[in-house]
mmCIF file of C-alpha atoms in Angstrom:
data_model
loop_
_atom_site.group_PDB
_atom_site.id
_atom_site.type_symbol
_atom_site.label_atom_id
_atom_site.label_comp_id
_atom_site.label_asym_id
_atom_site.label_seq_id
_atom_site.Cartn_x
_atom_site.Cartn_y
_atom_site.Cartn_z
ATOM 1 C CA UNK A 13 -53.358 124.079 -25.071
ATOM 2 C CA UNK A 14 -54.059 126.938 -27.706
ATOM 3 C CA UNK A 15 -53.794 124.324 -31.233
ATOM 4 C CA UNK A 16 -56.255 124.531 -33.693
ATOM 5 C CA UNK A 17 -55.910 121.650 -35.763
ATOM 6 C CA UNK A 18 -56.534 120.867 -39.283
ATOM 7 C CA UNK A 19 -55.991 117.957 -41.586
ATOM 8 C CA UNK A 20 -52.770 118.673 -44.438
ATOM 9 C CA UNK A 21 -53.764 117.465 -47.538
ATOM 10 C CA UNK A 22 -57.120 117.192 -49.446
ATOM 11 C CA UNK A 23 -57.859 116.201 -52.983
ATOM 12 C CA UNK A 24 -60.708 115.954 -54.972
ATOM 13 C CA UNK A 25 -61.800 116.380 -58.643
ATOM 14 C CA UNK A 26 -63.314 119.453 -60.283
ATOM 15 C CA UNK A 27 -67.536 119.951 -59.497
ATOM 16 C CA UNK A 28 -67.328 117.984 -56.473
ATOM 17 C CA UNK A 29 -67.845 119.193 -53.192
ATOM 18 C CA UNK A 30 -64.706 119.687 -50.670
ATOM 19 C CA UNK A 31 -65.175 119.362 -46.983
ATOM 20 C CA UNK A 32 -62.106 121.078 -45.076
ATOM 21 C CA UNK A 33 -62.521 119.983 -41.513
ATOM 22 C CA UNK A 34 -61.174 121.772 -38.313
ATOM 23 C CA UNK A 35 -61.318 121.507 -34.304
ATOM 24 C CA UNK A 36 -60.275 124.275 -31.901
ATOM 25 C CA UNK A 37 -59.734 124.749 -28.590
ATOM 26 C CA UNK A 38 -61.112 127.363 -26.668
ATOM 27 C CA UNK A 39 -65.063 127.076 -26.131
ATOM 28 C CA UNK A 40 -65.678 130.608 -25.013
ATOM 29 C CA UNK A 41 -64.585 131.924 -28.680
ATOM 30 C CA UNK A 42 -66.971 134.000 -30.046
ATOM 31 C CA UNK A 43 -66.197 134.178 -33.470
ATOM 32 C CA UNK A 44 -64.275 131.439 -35.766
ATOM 33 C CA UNK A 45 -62.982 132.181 -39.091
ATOM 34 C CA UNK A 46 -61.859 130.372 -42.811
ATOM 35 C CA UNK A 47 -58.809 132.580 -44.424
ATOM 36 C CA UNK A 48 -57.595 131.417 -47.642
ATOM 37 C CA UNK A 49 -54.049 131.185 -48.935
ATOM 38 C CA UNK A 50 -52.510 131.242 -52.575
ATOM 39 C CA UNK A 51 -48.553 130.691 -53.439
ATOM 40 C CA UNK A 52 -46.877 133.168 -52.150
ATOM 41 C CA UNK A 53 -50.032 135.567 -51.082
ATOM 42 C CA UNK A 54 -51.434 136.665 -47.673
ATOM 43 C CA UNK A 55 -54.607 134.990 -46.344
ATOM 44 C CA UNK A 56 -57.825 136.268 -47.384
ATOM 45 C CA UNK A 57 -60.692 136.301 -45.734
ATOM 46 C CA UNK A 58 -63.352 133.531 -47.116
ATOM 47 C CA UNK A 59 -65.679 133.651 -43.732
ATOM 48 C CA UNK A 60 -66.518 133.895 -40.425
ATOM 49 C CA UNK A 61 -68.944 132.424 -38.158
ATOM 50 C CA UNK A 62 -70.629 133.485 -35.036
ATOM 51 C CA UNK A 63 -70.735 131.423 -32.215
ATOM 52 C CA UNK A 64 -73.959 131.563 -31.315
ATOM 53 C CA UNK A 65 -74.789 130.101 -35.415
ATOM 54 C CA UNK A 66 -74.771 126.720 -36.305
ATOM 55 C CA UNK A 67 -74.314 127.266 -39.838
ATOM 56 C CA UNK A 68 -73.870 129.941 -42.214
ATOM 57 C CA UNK A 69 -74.088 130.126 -46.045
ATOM 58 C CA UNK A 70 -72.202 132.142 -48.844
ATOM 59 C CA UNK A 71 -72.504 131.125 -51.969
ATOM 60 C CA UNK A 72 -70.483 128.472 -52.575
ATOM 61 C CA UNK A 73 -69.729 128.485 -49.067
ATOM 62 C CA UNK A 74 -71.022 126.794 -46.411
ATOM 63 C CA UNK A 75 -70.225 126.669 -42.249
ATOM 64 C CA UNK A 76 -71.188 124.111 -39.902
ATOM 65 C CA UNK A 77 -70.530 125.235 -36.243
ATOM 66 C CA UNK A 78 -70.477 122.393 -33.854
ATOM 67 C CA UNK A 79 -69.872 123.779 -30.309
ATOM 68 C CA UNK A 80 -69.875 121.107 -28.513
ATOM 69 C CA UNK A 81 -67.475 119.071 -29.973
ATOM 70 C CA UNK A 82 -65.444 122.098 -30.903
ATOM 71 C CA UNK A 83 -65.316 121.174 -34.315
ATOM 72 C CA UNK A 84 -65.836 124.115 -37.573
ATOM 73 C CA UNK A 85 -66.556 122.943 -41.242
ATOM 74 C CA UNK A 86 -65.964 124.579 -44.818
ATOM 75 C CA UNK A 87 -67.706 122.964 -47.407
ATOM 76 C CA UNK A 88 -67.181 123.989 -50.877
ATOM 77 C CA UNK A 89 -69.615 123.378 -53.458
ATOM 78 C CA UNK A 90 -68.695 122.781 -57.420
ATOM 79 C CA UNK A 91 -65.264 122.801 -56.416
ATOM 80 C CA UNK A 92 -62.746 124.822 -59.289
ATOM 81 C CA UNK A 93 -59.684 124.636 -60.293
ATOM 82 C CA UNK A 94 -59.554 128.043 -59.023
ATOM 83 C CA UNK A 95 -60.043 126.984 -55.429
ATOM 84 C CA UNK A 96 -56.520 125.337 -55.002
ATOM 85 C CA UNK A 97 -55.006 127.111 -52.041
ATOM 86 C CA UNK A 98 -54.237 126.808 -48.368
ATOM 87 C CA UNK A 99 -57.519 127.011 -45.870
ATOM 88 C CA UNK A 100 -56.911 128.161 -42.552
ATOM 89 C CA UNK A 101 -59.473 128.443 -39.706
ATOM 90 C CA UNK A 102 -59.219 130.473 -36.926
ATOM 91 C CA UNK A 103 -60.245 131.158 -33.123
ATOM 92 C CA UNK A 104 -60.767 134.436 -31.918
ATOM 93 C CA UNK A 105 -59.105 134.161 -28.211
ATOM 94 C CA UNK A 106 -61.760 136.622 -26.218
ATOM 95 C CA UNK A 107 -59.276 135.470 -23.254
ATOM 96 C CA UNK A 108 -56.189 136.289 -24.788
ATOM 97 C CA UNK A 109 -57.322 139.490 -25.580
ATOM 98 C CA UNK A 110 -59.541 138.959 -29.171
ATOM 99 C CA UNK A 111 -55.734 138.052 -30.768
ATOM 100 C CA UNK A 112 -56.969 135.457 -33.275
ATOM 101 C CA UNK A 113 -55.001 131.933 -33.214
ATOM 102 C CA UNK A 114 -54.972 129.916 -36.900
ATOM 103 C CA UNK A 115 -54.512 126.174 -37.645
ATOM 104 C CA UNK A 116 -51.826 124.677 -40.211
ATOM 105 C CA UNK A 117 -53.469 125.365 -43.006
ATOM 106 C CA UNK A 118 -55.076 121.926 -45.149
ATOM 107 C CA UNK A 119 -53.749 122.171 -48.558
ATOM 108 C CA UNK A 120 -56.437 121.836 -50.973
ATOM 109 C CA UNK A 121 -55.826 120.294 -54.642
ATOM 110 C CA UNK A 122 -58.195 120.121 -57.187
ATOM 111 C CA UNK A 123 -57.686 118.084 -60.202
ATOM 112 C CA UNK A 124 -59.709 118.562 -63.557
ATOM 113 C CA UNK B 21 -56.467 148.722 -55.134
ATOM 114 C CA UNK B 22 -54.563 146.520 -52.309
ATOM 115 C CA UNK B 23 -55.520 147.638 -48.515
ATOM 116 C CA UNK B 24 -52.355 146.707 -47.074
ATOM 117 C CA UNK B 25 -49.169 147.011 -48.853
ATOM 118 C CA UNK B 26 -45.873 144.908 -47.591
ATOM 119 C CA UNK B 27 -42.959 146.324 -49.035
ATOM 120 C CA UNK B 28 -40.666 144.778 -50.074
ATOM 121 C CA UNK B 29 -42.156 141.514 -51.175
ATOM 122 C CA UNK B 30 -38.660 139.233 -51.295
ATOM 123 C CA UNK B 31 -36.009 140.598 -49.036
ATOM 124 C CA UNK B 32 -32.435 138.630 -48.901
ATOM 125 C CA UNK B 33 -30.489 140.036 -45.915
ATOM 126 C CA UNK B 34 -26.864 138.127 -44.505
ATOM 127 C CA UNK B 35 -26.217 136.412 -41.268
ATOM 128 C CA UNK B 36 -26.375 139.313 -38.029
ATOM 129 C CA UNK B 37 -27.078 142.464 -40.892
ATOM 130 C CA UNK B 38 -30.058 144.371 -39.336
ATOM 131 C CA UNK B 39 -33.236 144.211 -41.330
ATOM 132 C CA UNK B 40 -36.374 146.519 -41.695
ATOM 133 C CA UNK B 41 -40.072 145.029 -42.969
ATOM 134 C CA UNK B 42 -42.603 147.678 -43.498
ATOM 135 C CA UNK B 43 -46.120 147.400 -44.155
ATOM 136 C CA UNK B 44 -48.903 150.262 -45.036
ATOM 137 C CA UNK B 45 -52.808 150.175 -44.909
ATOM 138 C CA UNK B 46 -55.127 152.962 -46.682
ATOM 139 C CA UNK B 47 -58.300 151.542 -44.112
ATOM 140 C CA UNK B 48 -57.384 153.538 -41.448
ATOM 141 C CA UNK B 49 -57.636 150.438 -38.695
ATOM 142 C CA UNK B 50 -56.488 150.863 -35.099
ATOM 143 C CA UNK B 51 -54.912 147.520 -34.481
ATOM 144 C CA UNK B 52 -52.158 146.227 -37.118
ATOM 145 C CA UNK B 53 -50.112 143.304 -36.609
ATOM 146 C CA UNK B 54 -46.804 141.272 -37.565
ATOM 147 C CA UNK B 55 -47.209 137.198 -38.368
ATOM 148 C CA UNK B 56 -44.472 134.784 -38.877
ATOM 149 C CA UNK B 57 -45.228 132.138 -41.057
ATOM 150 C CA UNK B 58 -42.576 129.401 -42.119
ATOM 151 C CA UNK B 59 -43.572 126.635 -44.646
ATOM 152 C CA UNK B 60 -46.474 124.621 -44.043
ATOM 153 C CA UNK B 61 -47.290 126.178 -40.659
ATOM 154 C CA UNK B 62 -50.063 128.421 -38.798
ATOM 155 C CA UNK B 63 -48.941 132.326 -39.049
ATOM 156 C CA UNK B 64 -47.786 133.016 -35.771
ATOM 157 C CA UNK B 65 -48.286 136.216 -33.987
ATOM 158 C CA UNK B 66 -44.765 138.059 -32.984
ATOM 159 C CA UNK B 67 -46.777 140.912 -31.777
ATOM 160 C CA UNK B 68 -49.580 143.938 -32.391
ATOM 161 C CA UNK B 69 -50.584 147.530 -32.235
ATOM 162 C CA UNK B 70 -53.727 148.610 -30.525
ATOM 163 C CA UNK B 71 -53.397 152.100 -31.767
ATOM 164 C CA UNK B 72 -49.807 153.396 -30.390
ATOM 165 C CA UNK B 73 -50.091 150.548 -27.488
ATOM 166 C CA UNK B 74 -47.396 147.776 -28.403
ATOM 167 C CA UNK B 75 -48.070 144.365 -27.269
ATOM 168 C CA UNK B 76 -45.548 141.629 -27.740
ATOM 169 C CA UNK B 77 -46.792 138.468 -27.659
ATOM 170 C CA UNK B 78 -44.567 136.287 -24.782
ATOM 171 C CA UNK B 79 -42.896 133.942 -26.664
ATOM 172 C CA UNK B 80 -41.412 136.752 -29.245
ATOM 173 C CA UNK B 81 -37.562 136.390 -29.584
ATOM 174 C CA UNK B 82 -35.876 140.253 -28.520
ATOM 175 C CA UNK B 83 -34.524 140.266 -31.660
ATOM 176 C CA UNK B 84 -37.868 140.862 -33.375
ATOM 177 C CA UNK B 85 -39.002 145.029 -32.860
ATOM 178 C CA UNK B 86 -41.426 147.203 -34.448
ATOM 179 C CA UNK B 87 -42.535 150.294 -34.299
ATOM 180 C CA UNK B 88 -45.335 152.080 -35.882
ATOM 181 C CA UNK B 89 -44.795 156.324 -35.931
ATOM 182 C CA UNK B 90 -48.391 156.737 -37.518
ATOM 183 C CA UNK B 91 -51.704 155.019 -38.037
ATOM 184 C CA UNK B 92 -50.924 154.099 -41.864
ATOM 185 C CA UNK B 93 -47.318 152.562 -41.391
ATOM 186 C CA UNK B 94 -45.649 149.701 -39.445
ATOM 187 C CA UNK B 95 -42.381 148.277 -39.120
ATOM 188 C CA UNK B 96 -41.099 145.010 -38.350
ATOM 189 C CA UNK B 97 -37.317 145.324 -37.305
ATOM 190 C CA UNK B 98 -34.879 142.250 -37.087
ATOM 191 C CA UNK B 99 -31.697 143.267 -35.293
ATOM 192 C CA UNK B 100 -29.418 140.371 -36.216
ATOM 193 C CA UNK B 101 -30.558 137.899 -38.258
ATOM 194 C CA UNK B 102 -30.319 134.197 -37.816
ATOM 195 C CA UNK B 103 -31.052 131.243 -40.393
ATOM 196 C CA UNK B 104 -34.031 130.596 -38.287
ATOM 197 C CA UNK B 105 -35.946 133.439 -39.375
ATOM 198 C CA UNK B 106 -35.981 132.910 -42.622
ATOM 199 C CA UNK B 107 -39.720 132.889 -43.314
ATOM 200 C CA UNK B 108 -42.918 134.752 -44.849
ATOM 201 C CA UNK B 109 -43.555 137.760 -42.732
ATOM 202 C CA UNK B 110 -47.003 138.582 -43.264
ATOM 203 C CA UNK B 111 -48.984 141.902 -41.813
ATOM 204 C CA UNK B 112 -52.725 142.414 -41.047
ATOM 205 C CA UNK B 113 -54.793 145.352 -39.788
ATOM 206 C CA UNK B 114 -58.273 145.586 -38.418
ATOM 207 C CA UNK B 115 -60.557 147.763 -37.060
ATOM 208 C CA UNK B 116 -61.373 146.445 -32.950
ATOM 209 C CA UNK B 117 -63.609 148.679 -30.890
ATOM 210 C CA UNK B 118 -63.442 146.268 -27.982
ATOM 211 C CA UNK B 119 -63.395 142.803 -27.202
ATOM 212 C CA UNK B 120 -66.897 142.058 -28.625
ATOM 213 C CA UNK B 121 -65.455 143.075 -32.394
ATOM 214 C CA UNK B 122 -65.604 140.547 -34.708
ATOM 215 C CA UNK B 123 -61.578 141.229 -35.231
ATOM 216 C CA UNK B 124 -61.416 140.594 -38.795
ATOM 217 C CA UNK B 125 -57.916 140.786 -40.439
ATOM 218 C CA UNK B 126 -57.269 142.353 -43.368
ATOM 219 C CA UNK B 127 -53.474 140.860 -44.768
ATOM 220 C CA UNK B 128 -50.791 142.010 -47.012
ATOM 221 C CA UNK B 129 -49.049 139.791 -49.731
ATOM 222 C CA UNK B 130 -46.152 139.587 -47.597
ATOM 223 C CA UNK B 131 -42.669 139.614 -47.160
ATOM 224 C CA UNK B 132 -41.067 136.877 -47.944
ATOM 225 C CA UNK B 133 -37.209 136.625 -46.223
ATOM 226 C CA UNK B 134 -33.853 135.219 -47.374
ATOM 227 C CA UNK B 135 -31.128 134.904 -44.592
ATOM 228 C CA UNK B 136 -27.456 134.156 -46.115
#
């Protein structure tokens, strides 16, 4: 199948870290992506990953890429308020012609 | 200054009455595409424009159309309307020079539609 699937829900409290976690299907993808989502916004592009990477930092940010087990990571240092929103990875489908295929979403909450 | 523009950004249409989405970028990208998204789920791609080359992705009802008469705007038609498609209608552009682009999407805020 094509799902990419994500947890819903994650809480935690302000200044910790947040791990959004996220397995996909299609091991030929060459690029995977994090998109973020505020009420009632489009998605926004946090960061993408390259296949051939195992991790990637930005900031905040950091990737883990693990292609074997198909699974991508978002870790988010000193976790804000601010960072409440929607995360949504994505697959690029290089079979499907590059269209890009997105998981649920995991809802993040951060209390103060 | 926002990239892609989705106008308008609530839309309340009735039961059947024909519907028109539009969206506008100022990047210039060759490939711009229509989501659906309802709550709590994945956007799901209804279909895209690689330049003037419409593809519609399989499982896209007939009742969903666009059309896109230049590079800067696209349209998202809904003939007749059913309670099922009331959702967010989100579009995204990006600039692919082949299957080896990265294919990032750039998204609008949104439409976000009412069916009475």
């Amino acid at each position: 199948g094509e799902d990419v699937e994500q947890s819903l829900f994650l809480s935690v409290r302000e200044g910790d870290s947040s791990v959004i976690n996220c397995t996909y299907t299609d091991s030929s993808s060459t690029y995977l992506y994090w998109y973020k989502q505020e009420p009632g916004a489009g998605l926004q592009l946090l960061t993408y990953i390259f296949s051939n990477m195992d991790m990637k930092q930005d900031q905040r940010l950091t990737v883990l890429l693990n292609k074997k087990d198909k699974h991508l990571s978002l870790r988010i240092a000193d976790t804000q308020t601010g960072d409440s929103a929607i995360y949504f990875c994505a697959e690029k489908q290089d079979n499907q012609g590059g269209k890009l295929i997105f998981g649920q979403g995991t809802e993040l909450s951060v209390k103060p | 200054d926002a990239m892609v523009i989705q106008n308008p950004r609530y839309q309340v249409t009735q039961f059947g009455k024909p519907v028109t989405l539009s969206c506008s970028q100022t990047l210039n990208h060759n490939v711009m595409y229509w989501y659906q998204q309802k709550s709590s789920q994945a956007p799901k791609l209804l279909f895209h424009y690689y330049d003037k080359d419409f593809n519609n992705e399989a499982d896209t009802p007939d009742n969903f159309q666009s059309r896109r008469p230049n590079t800067s705007f696209c349209f998202l038609d809904i003939r007749s309307p059913g309670l099922g498609d009331a959702a967010m209608y989100l579009c995204a552009t990006s600039r692919v020079g082949g299957l080896a682009s990265k294919n990032i999407q750039y998204f609008g805020a949104g439409t976000r539609l009412s069916v009475l």
